[in-house]
Coordinates of C-alpha atoms and ligand atoms in Angstrom, one line a residue:
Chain A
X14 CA 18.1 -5.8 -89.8
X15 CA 18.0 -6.3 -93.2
X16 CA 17.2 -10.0 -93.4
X17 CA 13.8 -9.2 -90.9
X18 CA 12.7 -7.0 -92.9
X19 CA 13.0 -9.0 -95.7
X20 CA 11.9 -12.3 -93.8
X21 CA 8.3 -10.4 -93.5
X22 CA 7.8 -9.0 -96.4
X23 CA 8.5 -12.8 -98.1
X24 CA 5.7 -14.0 -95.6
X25 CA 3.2 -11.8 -96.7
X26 CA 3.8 -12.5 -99.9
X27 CA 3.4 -16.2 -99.8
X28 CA 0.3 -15.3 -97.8
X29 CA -1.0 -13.7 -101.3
X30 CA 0.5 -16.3 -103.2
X31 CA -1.4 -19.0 -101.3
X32 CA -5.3 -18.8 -101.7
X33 CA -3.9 -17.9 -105.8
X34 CA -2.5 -21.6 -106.2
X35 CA -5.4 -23.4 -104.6
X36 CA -7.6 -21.5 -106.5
X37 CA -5.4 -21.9 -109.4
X38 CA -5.7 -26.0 -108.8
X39 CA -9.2 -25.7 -108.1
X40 CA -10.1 -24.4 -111.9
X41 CA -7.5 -26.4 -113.8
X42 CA -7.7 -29.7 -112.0
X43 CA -11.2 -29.4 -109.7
X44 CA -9.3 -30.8 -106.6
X45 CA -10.6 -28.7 -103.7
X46 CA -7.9 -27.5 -101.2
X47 CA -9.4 -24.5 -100.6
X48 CA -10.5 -25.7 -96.7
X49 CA -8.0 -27.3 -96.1
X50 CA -5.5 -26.4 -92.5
X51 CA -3.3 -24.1 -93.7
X52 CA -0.3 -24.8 -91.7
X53 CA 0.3 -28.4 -93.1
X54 CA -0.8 -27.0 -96.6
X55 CA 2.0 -24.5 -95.9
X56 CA 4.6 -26.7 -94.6
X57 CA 4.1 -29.6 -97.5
X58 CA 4.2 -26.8 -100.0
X59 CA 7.5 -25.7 -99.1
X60 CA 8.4 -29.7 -99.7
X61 CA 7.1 -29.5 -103.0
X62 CA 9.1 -26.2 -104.0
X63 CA 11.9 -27.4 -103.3
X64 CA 11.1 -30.7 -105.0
X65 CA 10.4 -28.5 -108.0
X66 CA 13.2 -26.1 -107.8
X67 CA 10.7 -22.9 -107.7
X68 CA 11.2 -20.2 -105.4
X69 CA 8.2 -19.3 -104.8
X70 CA 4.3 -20.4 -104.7
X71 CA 4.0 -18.1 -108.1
X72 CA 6.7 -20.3 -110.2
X73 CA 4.9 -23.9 -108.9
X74 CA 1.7 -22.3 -110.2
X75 CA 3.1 -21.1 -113.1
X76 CA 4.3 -24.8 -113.7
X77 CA 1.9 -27.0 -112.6
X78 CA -0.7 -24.3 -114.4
X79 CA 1.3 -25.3 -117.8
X80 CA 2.9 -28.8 -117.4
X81 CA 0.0 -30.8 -116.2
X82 CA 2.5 -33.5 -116.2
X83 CA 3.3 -32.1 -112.9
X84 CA 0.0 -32.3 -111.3
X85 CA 0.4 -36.2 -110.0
X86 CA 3.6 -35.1 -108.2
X87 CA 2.2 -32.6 -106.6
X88 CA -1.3 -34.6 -105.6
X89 CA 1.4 -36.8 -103.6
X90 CA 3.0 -33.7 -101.8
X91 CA -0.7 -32.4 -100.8
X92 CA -1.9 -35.4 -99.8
X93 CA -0.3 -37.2 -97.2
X94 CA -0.3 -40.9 -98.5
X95 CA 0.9 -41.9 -94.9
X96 CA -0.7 -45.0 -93.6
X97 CA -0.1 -48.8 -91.5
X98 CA -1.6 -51.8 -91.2
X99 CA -3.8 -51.8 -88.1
X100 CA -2.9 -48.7 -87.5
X101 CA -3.7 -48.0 -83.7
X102 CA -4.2 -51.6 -82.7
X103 CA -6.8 -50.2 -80.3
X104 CA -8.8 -49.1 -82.7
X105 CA -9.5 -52.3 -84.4
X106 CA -9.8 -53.7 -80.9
X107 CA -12.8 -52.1 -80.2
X108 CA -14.4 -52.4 -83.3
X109 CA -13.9 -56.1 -82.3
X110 CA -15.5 -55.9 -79.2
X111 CA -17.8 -53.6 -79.5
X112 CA -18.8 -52.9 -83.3
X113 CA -18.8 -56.5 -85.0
X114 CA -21.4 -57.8 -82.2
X115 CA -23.7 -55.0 -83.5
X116 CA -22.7 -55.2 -87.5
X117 CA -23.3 -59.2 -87.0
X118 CA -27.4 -58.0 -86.5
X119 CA -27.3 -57.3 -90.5
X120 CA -28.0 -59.4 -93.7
X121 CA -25.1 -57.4 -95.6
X122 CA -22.9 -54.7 -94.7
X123 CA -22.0 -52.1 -96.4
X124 CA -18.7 -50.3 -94.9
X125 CA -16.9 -47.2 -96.3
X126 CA -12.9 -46.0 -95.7
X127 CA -13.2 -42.5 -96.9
X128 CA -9.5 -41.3 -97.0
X129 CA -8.0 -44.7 -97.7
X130 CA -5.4 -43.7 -99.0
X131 CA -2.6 -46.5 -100.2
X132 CA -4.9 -49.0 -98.8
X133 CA -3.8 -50.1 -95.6
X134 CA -7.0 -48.8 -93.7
X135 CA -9.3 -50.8 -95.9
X136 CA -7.2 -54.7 -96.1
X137 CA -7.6 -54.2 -92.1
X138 CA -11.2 -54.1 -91.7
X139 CA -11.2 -56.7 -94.5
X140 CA -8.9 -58.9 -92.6
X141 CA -10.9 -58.3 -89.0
X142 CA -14.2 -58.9 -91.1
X143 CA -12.8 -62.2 -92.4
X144 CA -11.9 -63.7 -88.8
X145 CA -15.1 -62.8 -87.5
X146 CA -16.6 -64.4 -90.4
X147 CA -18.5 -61.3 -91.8
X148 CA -16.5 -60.4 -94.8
X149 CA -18.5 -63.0 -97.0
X150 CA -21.3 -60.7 -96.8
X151 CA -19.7 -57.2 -97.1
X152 CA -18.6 -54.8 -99.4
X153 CA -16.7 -52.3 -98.2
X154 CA -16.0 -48.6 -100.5
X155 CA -12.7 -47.7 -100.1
X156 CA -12.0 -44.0 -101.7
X157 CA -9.9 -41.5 -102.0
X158 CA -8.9 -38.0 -104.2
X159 CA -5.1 -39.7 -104.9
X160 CA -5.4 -41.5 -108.2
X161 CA -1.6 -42.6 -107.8
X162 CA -2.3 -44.1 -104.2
X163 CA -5.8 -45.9 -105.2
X164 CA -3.6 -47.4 -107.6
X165 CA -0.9 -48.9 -105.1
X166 CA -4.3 -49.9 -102.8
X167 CA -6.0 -51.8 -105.9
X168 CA -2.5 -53.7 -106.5
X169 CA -2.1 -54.4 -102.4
X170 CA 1.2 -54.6 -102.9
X171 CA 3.6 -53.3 -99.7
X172 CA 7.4 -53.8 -98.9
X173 CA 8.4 -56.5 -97.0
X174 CA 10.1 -54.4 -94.8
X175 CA 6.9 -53.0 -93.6
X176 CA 5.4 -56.6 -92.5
X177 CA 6.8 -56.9 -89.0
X178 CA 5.1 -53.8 -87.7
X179 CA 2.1 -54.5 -89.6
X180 CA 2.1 -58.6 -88.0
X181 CA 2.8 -56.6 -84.4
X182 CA 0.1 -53.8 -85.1
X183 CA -2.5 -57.1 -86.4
X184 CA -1.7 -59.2 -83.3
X185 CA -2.3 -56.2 -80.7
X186 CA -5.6 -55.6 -82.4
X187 CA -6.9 -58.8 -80.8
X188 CA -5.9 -60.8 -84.2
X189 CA -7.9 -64.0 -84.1
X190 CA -5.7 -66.2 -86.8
X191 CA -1.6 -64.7 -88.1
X192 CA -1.1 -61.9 -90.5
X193 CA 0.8 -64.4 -92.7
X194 CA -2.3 -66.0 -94.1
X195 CA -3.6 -63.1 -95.7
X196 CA -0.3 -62.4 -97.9
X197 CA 2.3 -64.2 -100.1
X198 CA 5.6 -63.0 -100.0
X199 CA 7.2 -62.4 -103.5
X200 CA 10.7 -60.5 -104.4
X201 CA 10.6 -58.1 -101.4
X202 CA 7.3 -57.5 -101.5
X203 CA 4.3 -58.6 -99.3
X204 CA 0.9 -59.3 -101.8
X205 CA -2.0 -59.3 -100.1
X206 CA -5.0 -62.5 -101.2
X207 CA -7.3 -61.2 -103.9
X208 CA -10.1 -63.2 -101.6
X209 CA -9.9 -60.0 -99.5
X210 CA -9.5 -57.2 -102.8
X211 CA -12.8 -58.9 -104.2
X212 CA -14.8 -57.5 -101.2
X213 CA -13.0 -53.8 -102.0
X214 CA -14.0 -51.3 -103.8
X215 CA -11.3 -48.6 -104.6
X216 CA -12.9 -45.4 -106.2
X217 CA -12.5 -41.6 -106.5
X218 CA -14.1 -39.7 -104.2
X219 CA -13.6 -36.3 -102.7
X220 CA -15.0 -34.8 -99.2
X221 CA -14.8 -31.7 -100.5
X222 CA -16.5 -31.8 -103.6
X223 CA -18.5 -34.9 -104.6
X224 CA -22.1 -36.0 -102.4
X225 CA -22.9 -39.1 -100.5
X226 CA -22.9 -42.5 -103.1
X227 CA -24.6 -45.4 -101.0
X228 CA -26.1 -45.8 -97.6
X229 CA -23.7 -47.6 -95.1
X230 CA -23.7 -49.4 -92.0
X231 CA -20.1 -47.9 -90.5
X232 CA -17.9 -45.4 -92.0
X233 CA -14.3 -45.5 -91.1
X234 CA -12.5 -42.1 -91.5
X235 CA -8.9 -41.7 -90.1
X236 CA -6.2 -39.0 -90.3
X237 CA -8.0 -36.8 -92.9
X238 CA -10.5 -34.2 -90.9
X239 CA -7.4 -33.6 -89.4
X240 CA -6.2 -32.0 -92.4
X241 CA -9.2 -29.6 -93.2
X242 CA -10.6 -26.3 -91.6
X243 CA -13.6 -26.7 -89.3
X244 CA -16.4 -25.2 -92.2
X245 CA -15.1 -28.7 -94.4
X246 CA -14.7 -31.0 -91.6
X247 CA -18.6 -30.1 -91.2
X248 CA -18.7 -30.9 -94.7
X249 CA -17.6 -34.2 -94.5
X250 CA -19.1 -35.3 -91.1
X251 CA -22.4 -34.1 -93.3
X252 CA -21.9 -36.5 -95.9
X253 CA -20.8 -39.8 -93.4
X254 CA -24.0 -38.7 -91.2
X255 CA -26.4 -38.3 -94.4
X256 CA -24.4 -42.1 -95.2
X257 CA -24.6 -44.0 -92.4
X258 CA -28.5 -46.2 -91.8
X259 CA -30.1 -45.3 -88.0
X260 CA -27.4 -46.8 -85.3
X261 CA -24.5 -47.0 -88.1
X262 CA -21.3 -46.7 -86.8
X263 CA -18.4 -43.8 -87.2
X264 CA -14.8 -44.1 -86.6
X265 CA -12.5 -40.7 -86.5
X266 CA -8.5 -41.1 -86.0
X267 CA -6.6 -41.2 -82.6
X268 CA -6.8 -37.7 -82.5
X269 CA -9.8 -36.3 -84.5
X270 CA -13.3 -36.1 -82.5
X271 CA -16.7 -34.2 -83.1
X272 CA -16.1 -31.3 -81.0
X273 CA -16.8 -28.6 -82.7
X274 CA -19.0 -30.1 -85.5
X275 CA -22.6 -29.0 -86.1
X276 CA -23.2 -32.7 -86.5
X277 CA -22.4 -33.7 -82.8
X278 CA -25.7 -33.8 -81.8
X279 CA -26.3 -36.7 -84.3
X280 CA -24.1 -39.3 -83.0
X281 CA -23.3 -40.4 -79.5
X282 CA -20.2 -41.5 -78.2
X283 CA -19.7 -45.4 -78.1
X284 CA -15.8 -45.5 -77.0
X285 CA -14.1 -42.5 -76.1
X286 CA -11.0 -43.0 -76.4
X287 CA -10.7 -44.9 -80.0
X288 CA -13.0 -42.5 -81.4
X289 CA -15.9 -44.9 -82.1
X290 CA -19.5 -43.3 -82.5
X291 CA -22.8 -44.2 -83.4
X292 CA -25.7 -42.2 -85.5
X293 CA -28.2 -41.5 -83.3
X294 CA -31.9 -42.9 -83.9
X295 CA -33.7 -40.4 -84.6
X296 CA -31.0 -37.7 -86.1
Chain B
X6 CA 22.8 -12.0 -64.5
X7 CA 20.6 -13.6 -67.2
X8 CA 19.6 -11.2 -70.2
X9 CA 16.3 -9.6 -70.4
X10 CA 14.0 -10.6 -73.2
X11 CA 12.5 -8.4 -75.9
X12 CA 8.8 -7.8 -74.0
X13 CA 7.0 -8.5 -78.1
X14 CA 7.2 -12.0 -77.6
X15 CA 4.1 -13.5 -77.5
X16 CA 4.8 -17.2 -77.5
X17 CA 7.2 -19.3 -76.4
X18 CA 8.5 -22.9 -78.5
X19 CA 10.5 -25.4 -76.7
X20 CA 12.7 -28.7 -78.5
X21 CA 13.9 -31.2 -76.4
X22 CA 14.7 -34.7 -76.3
X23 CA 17.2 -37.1 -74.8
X24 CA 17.6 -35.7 -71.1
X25 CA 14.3 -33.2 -71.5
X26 CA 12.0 -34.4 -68.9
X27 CA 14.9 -33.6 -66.5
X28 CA 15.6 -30.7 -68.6
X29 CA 12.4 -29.4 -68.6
X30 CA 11.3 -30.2 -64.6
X31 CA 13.9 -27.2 -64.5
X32 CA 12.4 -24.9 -66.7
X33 CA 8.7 -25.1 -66.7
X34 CA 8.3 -25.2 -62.9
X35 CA 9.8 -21.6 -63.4
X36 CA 7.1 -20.2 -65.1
X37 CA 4.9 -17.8 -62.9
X38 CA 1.2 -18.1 -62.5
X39 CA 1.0 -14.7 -64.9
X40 CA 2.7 -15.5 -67.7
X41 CA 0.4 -14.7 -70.2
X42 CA 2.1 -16.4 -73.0
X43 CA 1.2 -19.9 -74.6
X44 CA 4.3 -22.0 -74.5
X45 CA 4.2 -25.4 -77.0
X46 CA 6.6 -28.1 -76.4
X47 CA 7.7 -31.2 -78.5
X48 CA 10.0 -33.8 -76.6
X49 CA 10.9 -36.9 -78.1
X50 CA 9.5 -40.1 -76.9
X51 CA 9.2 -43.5 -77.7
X52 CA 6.0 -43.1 -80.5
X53 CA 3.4 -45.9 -79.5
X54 CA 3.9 -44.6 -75.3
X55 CA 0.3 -43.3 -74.8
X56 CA 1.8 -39.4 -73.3
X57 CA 1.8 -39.0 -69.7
X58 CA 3.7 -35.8 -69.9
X59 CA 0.9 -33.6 -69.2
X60 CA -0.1 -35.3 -66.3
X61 CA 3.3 -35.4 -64.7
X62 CA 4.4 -31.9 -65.4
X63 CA 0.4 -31.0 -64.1
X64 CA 1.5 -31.2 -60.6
X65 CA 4.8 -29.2 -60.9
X66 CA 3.6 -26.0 -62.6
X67 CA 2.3 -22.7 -62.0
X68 CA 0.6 -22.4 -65.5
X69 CA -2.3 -24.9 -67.1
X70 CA -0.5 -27.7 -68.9
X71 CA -2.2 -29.4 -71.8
X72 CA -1.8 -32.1 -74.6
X73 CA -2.5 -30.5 -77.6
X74 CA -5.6 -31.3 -79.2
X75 CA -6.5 -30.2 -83.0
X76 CA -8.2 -26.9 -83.9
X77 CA -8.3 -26.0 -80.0
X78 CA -7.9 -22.4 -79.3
X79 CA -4.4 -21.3 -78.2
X80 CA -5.0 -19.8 -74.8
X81 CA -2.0 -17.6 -73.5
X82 CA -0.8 -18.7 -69.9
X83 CA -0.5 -22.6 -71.4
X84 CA 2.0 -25.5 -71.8
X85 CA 1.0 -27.1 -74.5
X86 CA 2.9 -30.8 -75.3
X87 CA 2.3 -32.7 -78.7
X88 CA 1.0 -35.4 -78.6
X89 CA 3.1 -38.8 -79.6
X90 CA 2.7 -39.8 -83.3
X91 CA 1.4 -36.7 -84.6
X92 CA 3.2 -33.3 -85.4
X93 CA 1.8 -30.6 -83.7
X94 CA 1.8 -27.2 -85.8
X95 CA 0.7 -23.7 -85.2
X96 CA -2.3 -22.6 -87.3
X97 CA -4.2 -19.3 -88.0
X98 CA -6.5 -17.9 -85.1
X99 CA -4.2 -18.7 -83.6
X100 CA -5.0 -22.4 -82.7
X101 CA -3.6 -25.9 -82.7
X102 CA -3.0 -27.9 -85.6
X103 CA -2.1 -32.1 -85.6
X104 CA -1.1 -33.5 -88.9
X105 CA 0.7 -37.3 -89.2
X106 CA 3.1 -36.0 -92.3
X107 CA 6.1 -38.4 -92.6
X108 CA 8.6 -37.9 -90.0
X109 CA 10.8 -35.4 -90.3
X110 CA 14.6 -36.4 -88.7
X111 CA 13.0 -39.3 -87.7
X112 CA 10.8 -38.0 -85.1
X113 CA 7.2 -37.6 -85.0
X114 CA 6.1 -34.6 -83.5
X115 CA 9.4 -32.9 -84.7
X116 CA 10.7 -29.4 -83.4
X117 CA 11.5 -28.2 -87.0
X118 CA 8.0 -28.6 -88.0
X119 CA 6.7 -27.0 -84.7
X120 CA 9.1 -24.0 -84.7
X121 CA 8.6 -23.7 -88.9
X122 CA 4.7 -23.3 -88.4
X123 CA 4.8 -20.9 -85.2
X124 CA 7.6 -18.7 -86.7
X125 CA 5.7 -18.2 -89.4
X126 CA 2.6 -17.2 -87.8
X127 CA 4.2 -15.3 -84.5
X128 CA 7.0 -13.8 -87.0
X129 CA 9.7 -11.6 -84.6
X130 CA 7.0 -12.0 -81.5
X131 CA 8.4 -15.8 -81.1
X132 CA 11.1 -16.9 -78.3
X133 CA 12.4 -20.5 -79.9
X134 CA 14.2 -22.4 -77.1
X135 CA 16.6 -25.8 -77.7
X136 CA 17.9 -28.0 -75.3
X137 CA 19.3 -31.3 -74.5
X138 CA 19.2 -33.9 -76.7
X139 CA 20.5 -36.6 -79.1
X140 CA 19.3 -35.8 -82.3
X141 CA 19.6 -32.8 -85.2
X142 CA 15.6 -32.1 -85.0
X143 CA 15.3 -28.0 -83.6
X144 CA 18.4 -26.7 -85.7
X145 CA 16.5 -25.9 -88.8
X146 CA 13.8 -25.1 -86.7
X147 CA 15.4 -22.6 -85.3
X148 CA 16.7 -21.2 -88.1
X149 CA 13.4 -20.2 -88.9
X150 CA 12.9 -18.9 -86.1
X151 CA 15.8 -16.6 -86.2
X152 CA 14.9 -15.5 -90.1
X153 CA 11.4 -14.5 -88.6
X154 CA 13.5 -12.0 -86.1
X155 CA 12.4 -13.9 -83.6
X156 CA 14.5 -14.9 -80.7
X157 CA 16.8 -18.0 -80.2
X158 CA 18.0 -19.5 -76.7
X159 CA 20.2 -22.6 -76.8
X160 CA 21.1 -24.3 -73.8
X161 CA 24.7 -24.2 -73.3
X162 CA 26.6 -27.8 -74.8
X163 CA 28.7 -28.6 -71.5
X164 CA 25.7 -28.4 -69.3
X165 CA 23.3 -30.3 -71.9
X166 CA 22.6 -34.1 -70.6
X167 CA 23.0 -34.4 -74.6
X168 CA 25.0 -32.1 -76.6
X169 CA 24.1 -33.2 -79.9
X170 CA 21.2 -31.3 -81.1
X171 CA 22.6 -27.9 -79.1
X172 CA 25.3 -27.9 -81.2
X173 CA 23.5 -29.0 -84.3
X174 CA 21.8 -26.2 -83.6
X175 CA 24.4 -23.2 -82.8
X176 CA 26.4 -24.7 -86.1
X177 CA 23.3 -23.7 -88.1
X178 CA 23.8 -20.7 -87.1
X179 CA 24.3 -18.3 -84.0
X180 CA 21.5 -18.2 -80.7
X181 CA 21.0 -14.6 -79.3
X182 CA 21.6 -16.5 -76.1
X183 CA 23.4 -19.1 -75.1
X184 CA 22.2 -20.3 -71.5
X185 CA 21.7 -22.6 -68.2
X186 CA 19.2 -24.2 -67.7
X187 CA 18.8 -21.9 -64.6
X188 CA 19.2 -19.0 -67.0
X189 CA 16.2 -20.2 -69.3
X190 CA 14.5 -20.9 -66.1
X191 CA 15.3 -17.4 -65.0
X192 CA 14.8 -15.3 -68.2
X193 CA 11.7 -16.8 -68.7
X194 CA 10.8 -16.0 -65.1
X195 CA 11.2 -12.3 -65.5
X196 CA 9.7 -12.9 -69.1
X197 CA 6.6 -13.3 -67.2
X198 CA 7.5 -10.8 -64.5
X199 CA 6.3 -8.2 -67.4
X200 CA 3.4 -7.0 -68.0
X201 CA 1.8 -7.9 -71.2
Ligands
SAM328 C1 -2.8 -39.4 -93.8 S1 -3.8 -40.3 -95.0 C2 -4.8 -41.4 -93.9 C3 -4.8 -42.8 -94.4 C4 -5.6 -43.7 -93.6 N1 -7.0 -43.3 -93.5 C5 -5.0 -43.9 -92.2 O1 -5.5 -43.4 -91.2 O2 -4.0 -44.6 -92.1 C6 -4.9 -39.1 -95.5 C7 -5.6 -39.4 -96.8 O3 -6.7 -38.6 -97.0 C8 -6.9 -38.3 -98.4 N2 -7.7 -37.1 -98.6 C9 -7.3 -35.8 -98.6 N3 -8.2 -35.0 -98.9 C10 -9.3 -35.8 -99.2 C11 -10.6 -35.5 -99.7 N4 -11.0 -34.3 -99.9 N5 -11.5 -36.5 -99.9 C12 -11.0 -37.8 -99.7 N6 -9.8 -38.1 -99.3 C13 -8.9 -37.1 -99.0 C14 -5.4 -38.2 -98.9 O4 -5.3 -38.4 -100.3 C15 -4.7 -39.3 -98.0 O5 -4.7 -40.5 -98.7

């Protein structure tokens, strides 16, 4: 009887505690994780206090409030640097088939990966672009608010260990050459060609706080709206509908769509099921 | 005779994997046209296997049976399955929440982080529910269900097609019920016999 009463009164608690660490983060470090799902928030917080050794949200606060060295850590527990080569193979399919036809139309492209985080996302659409000969002429902004994981996606380093599923992922996507000609393998480690990194620009960027930076042709977004409340998914859809030219193109992740954004009405739906869309004319 | 439920709980989490489609053609067949209660499931299944489950359970169910999307609306009188690759959590409102978080024992969704999220939000209204399987996913899972005060239903080891995550689960500590398939099926029966 004890212990429920107790269990309750530790939730509420940590209900309080909450909103006063993001707030907390917001003023010392200006990340923004105010609108962001508060379940996962929840659940990776726990991670991090016990990675920490506090108890509760008040003692990580306390410490990441007074050993900034402890802010990077912490960045990679609220995060989610979780990402794969080709990820969905479907996805890059029918970008194939049904974006690349359209993007051939322009001079130069201009692409942005908002959300990129250790890089994998971007060296995909920069190996597509490459076998169907458009990469020449694009540069595609690949951003994130992880300086730690911008890092690893400048370097384009990833373990060995990883290359099978990335080679299988690549070949389901309708691969047009083999994986193996876009890497070297050194010491464990896959490197991928700096003839794709020179058409990638890796930069700090946040959806939740900074504006739109350059006018785009397609923005790919995956695995990140997911993360944040309705009011900042708006937010962001905002910003990638203010970004992309008349008929650009938007991709979402497997399971993220524009169903309850005030931006629907802007795009139409180019292929259901891999989350493709397309800015409308005249929105 | 099968024990009667406390008539607070208002949602209803399910872990499964090795054996659960069998296990859970038992159990959610049982569930009456009125139940009133959402009920989310994770089973384990190979991760790149676009989900059928909705579809096949669909046919043999009283109740509306759903994929779970992200940010829906929980709607009481729902089976709800997570989808493959993605953990499904339970969010304020209440509604649905998706998140593709590292695996947790390697499984993506994972029970843990399912029954974690709703026993935090449904507190001692929750009835957590683990059954056949071949993993250790659900017993920590259930442990939070438990320190919410809500209330914990293992299926019993020497019927389970899989003991392993059963016991992994009564080692973490004790289930307020310890049951058939036919029980759960039965309890949750008269569960839904009650007017909410
Ligand atoms: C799960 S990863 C997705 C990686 C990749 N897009 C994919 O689908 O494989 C989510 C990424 O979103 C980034 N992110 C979170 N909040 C963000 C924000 N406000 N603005 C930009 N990126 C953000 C995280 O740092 C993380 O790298």
């Amino acid at each position: 009887m004890d212990a429920e009463v107790d269990a309750t009164r530790q939730a509420a608690s940590a209900d309080i505690e909450l909103p006063l660490l993001l707030d907390a983060l917001y003023l010392k470090y200006h990340y923004d994780f105010r609108g962001y799902a508060l379940a996962s928030l929840r659940r990776r917080l726990r991670s991090a206090m016990t990675r920490f050794g506090c108890r509760t949200l008040s003692q990580l606060q306390d410490r990441v409030l007074h050993e900034p060295a402890s802010f990077p850590a912490l960045l990679d527990f609220l995060t989610v640097p979780v990402s794969d080569l080709f990820r969905d193979p479907s996805y890059f399919k029918a970008i194939r088939e049904r974006v690349v036809p359209l993007l051939r139309t322009y001079p130069s492209l201009k692409i942005w990966v908002a959300g990129c985080s250790t890089g994998e996302e971007a060296y995909s659409l920069a190996i597509l672009l490459r076998e169907e000969g458009l990469l020449s002429r694009t540069l595609i902004y690949a951003t994130d608010i992880n300086p730690q994981t911008l890092q690893k996606a400048e370097a384009g380093v990833y373990d060995i260990d990883r290359v099978a599923g990335f080679t299988e992922n690549h070949r389901r996507s309708g691969a047009r050459s083999s994986l193996s000609d876009f890497y070297t393998a050194k010491y464990q480690r896959a490197v991928f060609d700096k003839s794709l990194r020179r058409h990638i620009v890796f930069s700090d960027h946040s959806l939740a706080t900074d504006s739109v930076f350059a006018e785009v042709q397609f923005v790919s977004c995956r695995n990140v709206l997911i993360y944040f409340r309705r009011e900042l998914q708006d937010r962001a859809l905002g910003l990638f509908k203010d970004s992309l030219c008349r008929r650009g193109f938007l991709g979402l992740g497997a399971r993220e769509s524009l169903r309850f954004s005030t931006h629907a009405a802007a795009f139409t739906e180019m292929v259901r099921d891999d989350r493709l869309y397309q800015r409308r004319d005249d929105a | 005779m099968t024990p009667a439920l406390p008539s607070r709980i208002e949602a209803v989490v399910i872990g499964t994997s090795a054996g659960g489609i069998d296990a859970l053609s038992v159990v959610l067949p049982a569930l009456p046209a009125g139940f009133g209660r959402p009920v989310f499931v994770v089973i384990h299944l190979p991760r790149e296997r676009p989900s059928l489950l909705a579809s096949i359970f669909r046919s043999k169910c009283a109740v509306a049976v759903r994929e779970a999307q992200d940010k829906d609306p929980v709607e009481a009188g729902t089976i709800y399955f997570a989808p493959p690759d993605y953990h499904l959590l339970i969010d304020e409102g209440p509604s649905l929440a998706l998140s593709d978080d590292e695996l947790v024992n390697f499984s993506r969704p994972s029970i843990d982080v399912l029954f974690e999220s709703a026993a935090d939000y449904y507190g001692d209204r929750l009835l957590g529910i683990v059954m056949t399987g071949a993993s250790h996913d659900g017993a920590a899972g259930l442990d939070a269900v438990r320190r919410a005060g809500g209330t914990t239903v293992v299926q019993a080891p020497d019927e389970a097609q899989s003991a392993v995550m059963v016991r992994a689960a009564l080692e973490r500590g004790p289930a307020d019920h310890v049951l058939t398939l036919a029980q759960i099926a039965d309890m949750l029966k008269r569960l839904g016999g009650e007017a909410r």
